[in-house]
Short mmCIF file of C-alpha atoms and ligand atoms in Angstrom, two decimals:
data_model
loop_
_atom_site.label_atom_id
_atom_site.label_comp_id
_atom_site.label_asym_id
_atom_site.label_seq_id
_atom_site.Cartn_x
_atom_site.Cartn_y
_atom_site.Cartn_z
CA UNK A 1 0.00 0.00 0.00
CA UNK A 2 1.48 3.44 -0.87
CA UNK A 3 1.04 6.36 1.51
CA UNK A 4 0.43 9.23 -0.91
CA UNK A 5 0.89 11.99 1.72
CA UNK A 6 4.51 11.23 2.57
CA UNK A 7 5.40 9.88 -0.83
CA UNK A 8 6.70 6.80 0.96
CA UNK A 9 5.14 3.43 0.33
CA UNK A 10 3.93 1.79 3.53
CA UNK A 11 3.28 -1.78 4.62
CA UNK A 12 0.82 -2.99 7.23
CA UNK A 13 2.26 -5.14 10.01
CA UNK A 14 0.03 -7.15 12.28
CA UNK A 15 1.14 -8.81 15.51
CA UNK A 16 -1.04 -10.19 18.31
CA UNK A 17 -4.09 -8.90 16.29
CA UNK A 18 -2.80 -5.30 16.55
CA UNK A 19 -1.92 -3.60 13.24
CA UNK A 20 0.41 -0.76 12.44
CA UNK A 21 1.52 0.91 9.26
CA UNK A 22 5.24 0.84 8.52
CA UNK A 23 6.28 3.70 6.23
CA UNK A 24 9.06 2.76 3.80
CA UNK A 25 11.84 5.35 3.68
CA UNK A 26 14.12 5.54 0.65
CA UNK A 27 17.67 6.91 0.52
CA UNK A 28 19.77 8.24 -2.34
CA UNK A 29 20.81 4.72 -3.30
CA UNK A 30 20.70 1.29 -1.68
CA UNK A 31 18.02 -0.63 0.25
CA UNK A 32 14.94 1.22 1.46
CA UNK A 33 14.01 0.81 5.15
CA UNK A 34 10.85 0.06 7.10
CA UNK A 35 10.37 2.85 9.64
CA UNK A 36 9.49 0.74 12.70
CA UNK A 37 9.58 3.51 15.29
CA UNK A 38 5.83 3.08 15.98
CA UNK A 39 5.91 -0.74 15.88
CA UNK A 40 6.19 -1.44 19.62
CA UNK A 41 3.76 1.31 20.57
CA UNK A 42 1.15 0.07 18.07
CA UNK A 43 1.63 -3.72 18.32
CA UNK A 44 3.49 -4.37 21.58
CA UNK A 45 6.16 -6.25 19.60
CA UNK A 46 9.87 -5.59 19.00
CA UNK A 47 11.91 -6.63 15.98
CA UNK A 48 14.62 -9.28 16.48
CA UNK A 49 17.92 -8.92 14.63
CA UNK A 50 21.05 -10.28 16.44
CA UNK A 51 24.15 -8.55 15.09
CA UNK A 52 21.93 -6.00 13.34
CA UNK A 53 22.25 -7.83 10.02
CA UNK A 54 19.12 -6.12 8.63
CA UNK A 55 18.84 -3.01 10.79
CA UNK A 56 19.58 0.59 9.82
CA UNK A 57 20.52 2.48 12.99
CA UNK A 58 20.73 5.94 11.46
CA UNK A 59 20.58 8.10 8.37
CA UNK A 60 24.06 8.87 7.08
CA UNK A 61 25.61 10.82 4.21
CA UNK A 62 29.21 9.78 4.75
CA UNK A 63 29.84 6.32 3.24
CA UNK A 64 27.87 3.92 1.08
CA UNK A 65 28.72 0.27 0.41
CA UNK A 66 27.11 -1.81 -2.33
CA UNK A 67 28.07 -5.24 -1.00
CA UNK A 68 26.76 -7.16 -4.01
CA UNK A 69 28.71 -5.07 -6.51
CA UNK A 70 31.79 -4.49 -4.36
CA UNK A 71 31.46 -0.72 -4.41
CA UNK A 72 32.59 1.68 -1.64
CA UNK A 73 31.81 5.41 -1.86
CA UNK A 74 32.89 8.21 0.49
CA UNK A 75 30.55 11.18 -0.02
CA UNK A 76 29.86 9.74 -3.49
CA UNK A 77 33.48 9.25 -4.58
CA UNK A 78 34.75 5.71 -5.32
CA UNK A 79 37.43 4.44 -2.96
CA UNK A 80 39.58 3.39 -5.92
CA UNK A 81 39.61 6.97 -7.24
CA UNK A 82 40.38 8.44 -3.82
CA UNK A 83 43.20 5.94 -3.22
CA UNK A 84 44.69 6.66 -6.63
CA UNK A 85 44.28 10.43 -6.92
CA UNK A 86 43.90 11.87 -3.41
CA UNK A 87 45.79 11.72 -0.12
CA UNK A 88 44.70 10.85 3.40
CA UNK A 89 44.25 14.34 4.86
CA UNK A 90 42.24 15.40 1.79
CA UNK A 91 40.06 12.29 2.24
CA UNK A 92 39.72 13.22 5.92
CA UNK A 93 38.40 16.63 4.89
CA UNK A 94 35.96 15.00 2.43
CA UNK A 95 34.70 12.50 4.99
CA UNK A 96 34.31 15.14 7.70
CA UNK A 97 32.85 18.04 5.71
CA UNK A 98 31.25 16.38 2.67
CA UNK A 99 33.19 17.97 -0.19
CA UNK A 100 36.72 17.77 -1.59
CA UNK A 101 38.58 20.85 -0.26
CA UNK A 102 39.62 23.85 -2.31
CA UNK A 103 43.37 24.57 -2.15
CA UNK A 104 42.77 27.15 0.60
CA UNK A 105 40.49 24.80 2.56
CA UNK A 106 43.03 22.02 2.18
CA UNK A 107 45.91 24.17 3.46
CA UNK A 108 43.86 25.35 6.46
CA UNK A 109 42.86 21.78 7.34
CA UNK A 110 46.36 20.36 6.95
CA UNK A 111 47.74 23.13 9.18
CA UNK A 112 44.99 22.48 11.72
CA UNK A 113 46.02 18.84 11.96
CA UNK A 114 49.76 19.55 11.80
CA UNK A 115 49.70 21.92 14.77
CA UNK A 116 47.85 19.49 17.03
CA UNK A 117 50.20 16.51 16.62
CA UNK A 118 52.04 16.94 19.93
CA UNK A 119 50.63 15.35 23.09
CA UNK A 120 50.79 16.77 26.65
CA UNK A 121 54.17 15.80 28.13
CA UNK A 122 52.37 14.05 31.01
CA UNK A 123 51.18 11.45 28.46
CA UNK A 124 54.74 10.08 28.45
CA UNK A 125 54.37 9.39 32.18
CA UNK A 126 51.08 7.59 31.52
CA UNK A 127 52.67 5.35 28.90
CA UNK A 128 55.62 4.59 31.17
CA UNK A 129 53.17 2.96 33.57
CA UNK A 130 52.72 0.04 31.17
CA UNK A 131 54.90 -3.05 30.91
CA UNK A 132 57.21 -2.85 27.89
CA UNK A 133 55.37 -5.76 26.26
CA UNK A 134 51.96 -4.06 26.42
CA UNK A 135 50.06 -4.45 23.14
CA UNK A 136 49.92 -1.06 21.35
CA UNK A 137 46.13 -1.33 21.14
CA UNK A 138 45.92 -1.60 24.94
CA UNK A 139 48.09 1.51 25.23
CA UNK A 140 46.00 3.41 22.67
CA UNK A 141 42.72 2.54 24.38
CA UNK A 142 44.10 3.88 27.65
CA UNK A 143 45.86 6.96 26.34
CA UNK A 144 43.06 8.13 24.04
CA UNK A 145 40.53 7.72 26.84
CA UNK A 146 42.88 9.63 29.14
CA UNK A 147 42.90 12.59 26.74
CA UNK A 148 39.46 13.43 28.20
CA UNK A 149 41.38 14.27 31.40
CA UNK A 150 43.52 16.78 29.52
CA UNK A 151 40.90 18.57 27.42
CA UNK A 152 37.95 19.34 29.69
CA UNK A 153 36.56 22.07 27.43
CA UNK A 154 35.82 19.48 24.73
CA UNK A 155 33.40 17.74 27.05
CA UNK A 156 30.48 20.01 26.02
CA UNK A 157 29.82 18.12 22.81
CA UNK A 158 26.86 20.31 21.89
CA UNK A 159 29.26 23.15 21.07
CA UNK A 160 30.27 22.67 17.40
CA UNK A 161 33.57 24.46 18.03
CA UNK A 162 34.46 22.00 20.80
CA UNK A 163 33.60 19.10 18.48
CA UNK A 164 35.81 20.58 15.74
CA UNK A 165 38.78 21.04 18.06
CA UNK A 166 38.40 17.52 19.45
CA UNK A 167 38.22 16.25 15.85
CA UNK A 168 41.47 17.99 14.91
CA UNK A 169 43.17 16.85 18.13
CA UNK A 170 42.28 13.18 17.69
CA UNK A 171 43.18 12.94 14.00
CA UNK A 172 46.46 14.71 14.74
CA UNK A 173 47.45 12.84 17.89
CA UNK A 174 46.62 9.25 16.95
CA UNK A 175 49.85 8.76 14.93
CA UNK A 176 51.88 10.31 17.76
CA UNK A 177 50.29 8.03 20.36
CA UNK A 178 50.61 4.92 18.17
CA UNK A 179 54.29 5.67 17.50
CA UNK A 180 54.89 6.31 21.21
CA UNK A 181 53.37 2.92 22.07
CA UNK A 182 55.75 1.28 19.60
CA UNK A 183 58.83 3.19 20.79
CA UNK A 184 58.00 2.33 24.39
CA UNK A 185 57.84 -1.39 23.52
CA UNK A 186 61.36 -1.11 22.09
CA UNK A 187 62.77 0.87 24.99
CA UNK A 188 63.65 3.64 22.55
CA UNK A 189 63.06 7.36 23.23
CA UNK A 190 59.87 8.93 21.97
CA UNK A 191 60.23 10.96 18.76
CA UNK A 192 58.45 14.31 18.58
CA UNK A 193 56.33 15.05 15.50
CA UNK A 194 57.93 17.21 12.81
CA UNK A 195 55.66 19.86 11.29
CA UNK A 196 57.41 19.86 7.92
CA UNK A 197 56.58 16.21 7.27
CA UNK A 198 53.43 14.76 5.69
CA UNK A 199 50.94 12.89 7.86
CA UNK A 200 52.26 9.48 6.78
CA UNK A 201 55.87 10.70 6.70
CA UNK A 202 55.53 12.01 10.25
CA UNK A 203 54.24 8.64 11.43
CA UNK A 204 57.19 6.86 9.81
CA UNK A 205 59.57 9.40 11.36
CA UNK A 206 58.07 8.95 14.86
CA UNK A 207 58.02 5.16 14.47
CA UNK A 208 61.41 4.46 12.93
CA UNK A 209 63.46 7.62 13.60
CA UNK A 210 65.93 7.94 16.49
CA UNK A 211 67.32 11.13 18.11
CA UNK A 212 70.90 10.21 17.16
CA UNK A 213 70.54 10.89 13.46
CA UNK A 214 68.20 12.47 10.90
CA UNK A 215 65.47 10.14 9.58
CA UNK A 216 64.87 10.24 5.82
CA UNK A 217 61.28 9.44 4.91
CA UNK A 218 61.14 6.97 2.02
CA UNK A 219 58.53 8.45 -0.36
CA UNK A 220 57.52 4.98 -1.53
CA UNK A 221 56.74 3.86 2.00
CA UNK A 222 55.03 7.16 2.81
CA UNK A 223 52.79 6.91 -0.27
CA UNK A 224 51.97 3.25 0.44
CA UNK A 225 51.12 4.06 4.05
CA UNK A 226 49.03 7.08 3.05
CA UNK A 227 47.07 4.83 0.67
CA UNK A 228 46.54 2.29 3.46
CA UNK A 229 45.21 5.09 5.68
CA UNK A 230 42.76 6.14 2.92
CA UNK A 231 41.50 2.57 2.49
CA UNK A 232 40.76 2.25 6.22
CA UNK A 233 39.21 5.68 6.81
CA UNK A 234 35.50 4.86 7.12
CA UNK A 235 33.10 2.01 6.40
CA UNK A 236 29.45 2.73 7.26
CA UNK A 237 28.10 1.38 10.57
CA UNK A 238 30.71 -1.34 11.27
CA UNK A 239 31.14 -2.66 14.81
CA UNK A 240 33.64 -0.03 16.00
CA UNK A 241 31.78 2.87 14.37
CA UNK A 242 28.53 1.68 15.93
CA UNK A 243 30.38 1.51 19.25
CA UNK A 244 31.51 5.13 18.88
CA UNK A 245 27.98 6.21 17.98
CA UNK A 246 26.47 4.32 20.93
CA UNK A 247 28.98 5.73 23.44
CA UNK A 248 28.61 9.21 21.93
CA UNK A 249 24.81 8.99 22.11
CA UNK A 250 25.03 9.27 25.91
CA UNK A 251 26.84 12.62 25.60
CA UNK A 252 30.16 11.10 26.65
CA UNK A 253 33.49 12.74 25.83
CA UNK A 254 34.69 12.25 22.22
CA UNK A 255 37.94 10.87 23.64
CA UNK A 256 36.00 8.24 25.61
CA UNK A 257 33.92 7.40 22.53
CA UNK A 258 36.99 7.00 20.29
CA UNK A 259 38.73 4.94 22.97
CA UNK A 260 35.71 2.60 22.93
CA UNK A 261 35.95 2.42 19.15
CA UNK A 262 39.61 1.40 19.41
CA UNK A 263 38.64 -1.32 21.88
CA UNK A 264 35.96 -2.65 19.54
CA UNK A 265 38.25 -2.57 16.51
CA UNK A 266 40.86 -4.71 18.32
CA UNK A 267 38.79 -7.90 18.03
CA UNK A 268 40.10 -10.47 15.49
CA UNK A 269 36.67 -10.57 13.82
CA UNK A 270 37.07 -6.85 13.06
CA UNK A 271 40.20 -4.73 12.80
CA UNK A 272 42.37 -7.27 14.58
CA UNK A 273 42.06 -9.48 11.49
CA UNK A 274 45.04 -7.84 9.74
CA UNK A 275 47.35 -9.05 12.50
CA UNK A 276 45.58 -12.45 12.48
CA UNK A 277 46.01 -12.79 8.69
CA UNK A 278 49.80 -12.52 8.88
CA UNK A 279 49.88 -14.94 11.79
CA UNK A 280 47.66 -17.35 9.79
CA UNK A 281 49.89 -17.12 6.70
CA UNK A 282 52.93 -17.83 8.89
CA UNK A 283 51.11 -20.84 10.42
CA UNK A 284 50.22 -22.18 6.95
CA UNK A 285 53.90 -21.82 6.13
CA UNK A 286 53.79 -23.20 2.59
CA UNK A 287 51.52 -23.42 -0.43
CA UNK A 288 51.44 -27.20 0.01
CA UNK A 289 49.66 -26.88 3.39
CA UNK A 290 46.84 -24.64 2.08
CA UNK A 291 44.36 -27.52 1.50
CA UNK A 292 44.75 -28.55 5.17
CA UNK A 293 43.71 -25.08 6.32
CA UNK A 294 40.90 -24.75 3.77
CA UNK A 295 39.53 -28.00 5.21
CA UNK A 296 39.77 -26.64 8.76
CA UNK A 297 38.04 -23.38 7.73
CA UNK A 298 35.04 -25.41 6.52
CA UNK A 299 34.91 -27.68 9.58
CA UNK A 300 32.16 -26.47 11.92
CA UNK A 301 33.86 -28.25 14.81
CA UNK A 302 37.07 -26.33 14.20
CA UNK A 303 37.10 -22.68 15.38
CA UNK A 304 39.62 -21.83 12.64
CA UNK A 305 38.41 -19.29 10.11
CA UNK A 306 40.25 -17.95 7.09
CA UNK A 307 41.26 -14.58 8.51
CA UNK A 308 40.88 -11.76 6.00
CA UNK A 309 38.00 -13.59 4.30
CA UNK A 310 34.30 -12.84 4.48
CA UNK A 311 32.39 -9.73 5.34
CA UNK A 312 29.00 -8.81 6.77
CA UNK A 313 28.24 -6.49 3.85
CA UNK A 314 30.53 -7.37 0.94
CA UNK A 315 29.23 -10.44 -0.88
CA UNK A 316 31.67 -9.62 -3.65
CA UNK A 317 35.33 -8.66 -3.66
CA UNK A 318 36.06 -5.90 -1.11
CA UNK A 319 37.25 -3.04 -3.37
CA UNK A 320 39.81 -2.09 -0.75
CA UNK A 321 41.32 -5.58 -0.97
CA UNK A 322 41.66 -5.10 -4.72
CA UNK A 323 43.61 -1.87 -4.28
CA UNK A 324 45.78 -3.42 -1.56
CA UNK A 325 46.47 -6.52 -3.65
CA UNK A 326 47.93 -4.41 -6.46
CA UNK A 327 49.75 -2.21 -3.93
CA UNK A 328 51.27 -5.31 -2.35
CA UNK A 329 52.82 -6.29 -5.66
CA UNK A 330 54.09 -2.74 -6.22
CA UNK A 331 55.46 -2.09 -2.71
CA UNK A 332 57.09 -5.50 -2.26
CA UNK A 333 58.69 -5.18 -5.67
CA UNK A 334 59.98 -1.68 -4.87
CA UNK A 335 61.32 -2.94 -1.55
CA UNK A 336 62.96 -5.91 -3.21
CA UNK A 337 60.71 -8.30 -1.27
CA UNK A 338 58.39 -9.51 -4.05
CA UNK A 339 59.42 -13.10 -3.29
CA UNK A 340 57.90 -12.81 0.19
CA UNK A 341 56.52 -16.34 0.77
CA UNK A 342 53.50 -14.94 2.63
CA UNK A 343 52.41 -13.07 -0.51
CA UNK A 344 52.67 -16.25 -2.57
CA UNK A 345 50.68 -18.18 0.03
CA UNK A 346 48.06 -15.40 0.20
CA UNK A 347 47.57 -15.36 -3.57
CA UNK A 348 47.33 -19.15 -3.80
CA UNK A 349 44.99 -19.28 -0.80
CA UNK A 350 42.77 -16.67 -2.48
CA UNK A 351 42.79 -18.58 -5.78
CA UNK A 352 41.87 -21.90 -4.14
CA UNK A 353 39.20 -20.40 -1.87
CA UNK A 354 37.52 -18.51 -4.70
CA UNK A 355 37.20 -21.77 -6.63
CA UNK A 356 35.86 -23.71 -3.61
CA UNK A 357 32.07 -24.18 -3.44
CA UNK A 358 32.01 -23.61 0.34
CA UNK A 359 33.38 -20.08 -0.05
CA UNK A 360 31.54 -19.36 -3.29
CA UNK A 361 28.15 -20.43 -1.87
CA UNK A 362 28.71 -18.20 1.18
CA UNK A 363 30.12 -15.43 -1.00
CA UNK A 364 33.29 -15.22 1.06
CA UNK A 365 35.86 -13.00 -0.62
CA UNK A 366 39.09 -11.39 0.63
CA UNK A 367 38.42 -8.27 2.69
CA UNK A 368 40.51 -5.20 3.51
CA UNK A 369 42.57 -7.13 6.05
CA UNK A 370 43.74 -9.87 3.72
CA UNK A 371 46.57 -7.99 1.99
CA UNK A 372 47.17 -5.00 4.28
CA UNK A 373 49.27 -6.96 6.76
CA UNK A 374 51.57 -8.26 4.03
CA UNK A 375 52.34 -4.70 2.92
CA UNK A 376 52.82 -3.45 6.47
CA UNK A 377 55.13 -6.36 7.28
CA UNK A 378 57.17 -5.65 4.12
CA UNK A 379 57.48 -2.06 5.37
CA UNK A 380 59.06 -3.50 8.55
CA UNK A 381 56.07 -2.43 10.61
CA UNK A 382 55.70 -4.96 13.46
CA UNK A 383 52.58 -7.14 13.47
CA UNK A 384 51.52 -5.74 16.83
CA UNK A 385 51.16 -2.30 15.18
CA UNK A 386 48.88 -3.42 12.33
CA UNK A 387 45.59 -2.84 14.14
CA UNK A 388 46.97 0.34 15.71
CA UNK A 389 47.45 1.64 12.17
CA UNK A 390 43.90 0.61 11.30
CA UNK A 391 42.68 2.53 14.38
CA UNK A 392 44.80 5.55 13.44
CA UNK A 393 43.23 5.66 9.97
CA UNK A 394 39.66 4.87 11.12
CA UNK A 395 39.68 7.73 13.65
CA UNK A 396 38.47 10.19 10.99
CA UNK A 397 35.54 7.91 10.13
CA UNK A 398 34.62 7.47 13.76
CA UNK A 399 34.74 11.26 14.26
CA UNK A 400 32.70 12.04 11.14
CA UNK A 401 30.04 9.52 12.22
CA UNK A 402 30.11 10.86 15.81
CA UNK A 403 29.64 14.44 14.61
CA UNK A 404 26.83 13.33 12.28
CA UNK A 405 25.16 11.53 15.19
CA UNK A 406 25.39 14.55 17.51
CA UNK A 407 23.96 16.84 14.80
CA UNK A 408 21.16 14.41 13.82
CA UNK A 409 17.83 15.60 15.31
CA UNK A 410 16.47 12.05 15.06
CA UNK A 411 19.26 10.54 17.17
CA UNK A 412 18.76 9.84 20.87
CA UNK A 413 20.55 7.71 23.45
CA UNK A 414 21.05 4.23 22.00
CA UNK A 415 19.17 1.64 24.00
CA UNK A 416 18.26 -1.62 22.17
CA UNK A 417 15.54 -3.93 23.57
CA UNK A 418 15.61 -7.76 23.83
CA UNK A 419 13.65 -10.98 23.56
CA UNK A 420 13.58 -12.17 27.19
CA UNK A 421 13.92 -15.94 27.54
CA UNK A 422 14.91 -16.10 31.23
CA UNK A 423 12.97 -17.19 34.30
CA UNK A 424 9.47 -15.83 34.88
CA UNK A 425 8.75 -13.98 38.15
CA UNK A 426 9.31 -16.21 41.20
CA UNK A 427 9.50 -15.75 45.05
CA UNK A 428 12.86 -15.36 46.86
CA UNK A 429 14.09 -18.54 48.61
CA UNK A 430 15.94 -18.01 51.93
CA UNK A 431 19.40 -19.63 52.19
CA UNK A 432 18.32 -22.18 54.81
CA UNK A 433 15.66 -23.51 52.44
CA UNK A 434 17.99 -23.96 49.41
CA UNK A 435 19.84 -27.06 48.30
C1 SDX B 501 36.59 -5.76 9.05
O1 SDX B 501 31.88 -4.30 9.10
C2 SDX B 501 32.88 -3.77 8.49
O2 SDX B 501 32.72 -2.93 7.63
C3 SDX B 501 34.25 -4.21 8.98
C4 SDX B 501 35.43 -3.71 8.19
C5 SDX B 501 35.61 -2.22 8.31
O3 SDX B 501 36.24 -1.61 7.43
O4 SDX B 501 35.19 -1.67 9.36
O5 SDX B 501 35.29 -4.04 6.81
C6 SDX B 501 36.73 -4.33 8.71
O6 SDX B 501 36.29 -6.07 10.18
C7 SDX B 501 36.72 -6.79 7.96
C8 SDX B 501 36.45 -8.25 8.48
C9 SDX B 501 37.73 -8.75 9.11
N1 SDX B 501 37.48 -10.04 9.80
C10 SDX B 501 37.99 -11.19 9.30
O7 SDX B 501 38.61 -11.28 8.24
C11 SDX B 501 37.75 -12.39 10.21
C12 SDX B 501 37.25 -13.59 9.37
N2 SDX B 501 35.90 -13.25 8.90
C13 SDX B 501 34.76 -13.80 9.64
O8 SDX B 501 34.97 -13.74 11.03
C14 SDX B 501 33.44 -13.24 9.14
O9 SDX B 501 33.45 -13.35 7.78
C15 SDX B 501 33.01 -11.85 9.50
C16 SDX B 501 33.03 -11.60 10.97
C17 SDX B 501 33.88 -10.83 8.83
C18 SDX B 501 31.57 -11.66 8.99
O10 SDX B 501 30.79 -12.54 9.72
P1 SDX B 501 29.18 -12.60 9.50
O11 SDX B 501 28.71 -11.58 8.55
O12 SDX B 501 28.55 -12.63 10.85
O13 SDX B 501 29.00 -13.95 8.74
P2 SDX B 501 28.81 -15.33 9.44
O14 SDX B 501 29.80 -15.45 10.57
O15 SDX B 501 27.36 -15.49 9.74
O16 SDX B 501 29.28 -16.34 8.30
C19 SDX B 501 28.35 -16.81 7.31
C20 SDX B 501 28.87 -18.20 6.95
C21 SDX B 501 29.05 -19.11 8.16
O17 SDX B 501 28.91 -20.45 7.70
P3 SDX B 501 27.42 -21.15 7.83
O18 SDX B 501 27.02 -21.05 9.27
O19 SDX B 501 26.52 -20.37 6.90
O20 SDX B 501 27.64 -22.58 7.36
O21 SDX B 501 30.18 -18.08 6.37
C22 SDX B 501 31.12 -18.74 7.21
C23 SDX B 501 30.48 -18.92 8.58
O22 SDX B 501 31.01 -20.05 9.24
N3 SDX B 501 32.30 -17.87 7.28
C24 SDX B 501 33.56 -18.30 7.19
C25 SDX B 501 34.34 -17.14 7.26
N4 SDX B 501 33.55 -16.05 7.41
C26 SDX B 501 32.29 -16.53 7.43
N5 SDX B 501 34.09 -19.53 7.06
C27 SDX B 501 35.44 -19.61 6.99
N6 SDX B 501 36.28 -18.53 7.06
C28 SDX B 501 35.76 -17.29 7.19
N7 SDX B 501 36.56 -16.21 7.26
#
């Protein structure tokens, strides 16, 4: 039935002999949605959707994924075009403000980020409280959350200026904090950011430079890293972005919300997969052992999954994986490491899996994490830093989504309901009458 007044088609839903009308809302592109906001009030029923596989939690203008066609757009621009023709800070501007910047806008934004890269000197004391073998993600969760203790004025998130400053601070400081976590694990001194370096170049300088001598940024590595940052910048309402939105919906500090996003990203089913992929390829060890692991990946009694394969939304090749696959060839060749056995195993694993009915029927393709770790490892970035780099790049997406949530008049505190299957009401039993 079509509701002429709103121009949106509507469907009737009946539950427990109570009926409601569900308007259908359409976006620019992609699936329409049933507006179920009146459902419970009219029928007394909730919807049930573990993992939110079919649930739109918000309206958004930032990123669109066509999972069937393997398309990823940021504000309408294809990820392949952005990776090829843009750079990370320009993509940050696009994701945050909706348009590619003019030269003047670009310069202002780059300066805004550049002059917020230093952290309060007390942060070094905070980091020194960790054991040297602390995982960088654990350090980043703690330090980013602790930033809320250093920037109290940002806590009024309803002030757009406060949100803008917090946005600049977090994009700017994430590379510094990630590099500090790495340096601390080595027992090496922290390196201060250098304002004359690019965003990616500065991260390489802070990660690999030492005070004893000048560090020369390799433009090949810097470009490869900048491209990796672009490919990880935002991705609709993934688990960590939804975490940031949910935390932010309570009015919490942006630093607390981003810290929660980092925590969510760390899981091996999400951003932690890039580290898990490299560990999996090392465990496979040779092309000859691939069939053994393909068998394990299909065995329901075996918890092993092919890390870097599958995706909740992509039921086609993840376009980011495509860009990274070609970058892997280019970077490893330029670094004289094109014979890296892990790359050979990855390519053969991909070939075999894509021909296997189990993976084809479930439309399991390589995702963004499948090739990124191989490139990072070839760049001598330690495995423990892979997810930290993902978090560093995703910070702009989390912040854009957080700002969009705060500015959205339809958004309110996130509070899902449940299907209760526990005990019905029953009287308390005193201790002496139990057992
Ligand atoms: C990221 O959401 C995002 O956008 C995330 C991300 C982003 O940019 O933010 O793209 C980044 O997190 C990429 C995903 C990285 N994770 C991995 O590579 C870990 C391995 N992948 C799987 O854990 C899994 O594919 C998920 C978590 C990514 C997706 O899981 P879903 O959508 O919940 O799918 P599912 O678990 O229901 O799987 C459907 C079927 C199952 O088999 P059946 O029960 O139907 O028989 O496919 C099987 C699964 O067992 N399956 C796999 C598999 N992934 C799914 N079998 C073997 N190996 C795998 N990797």
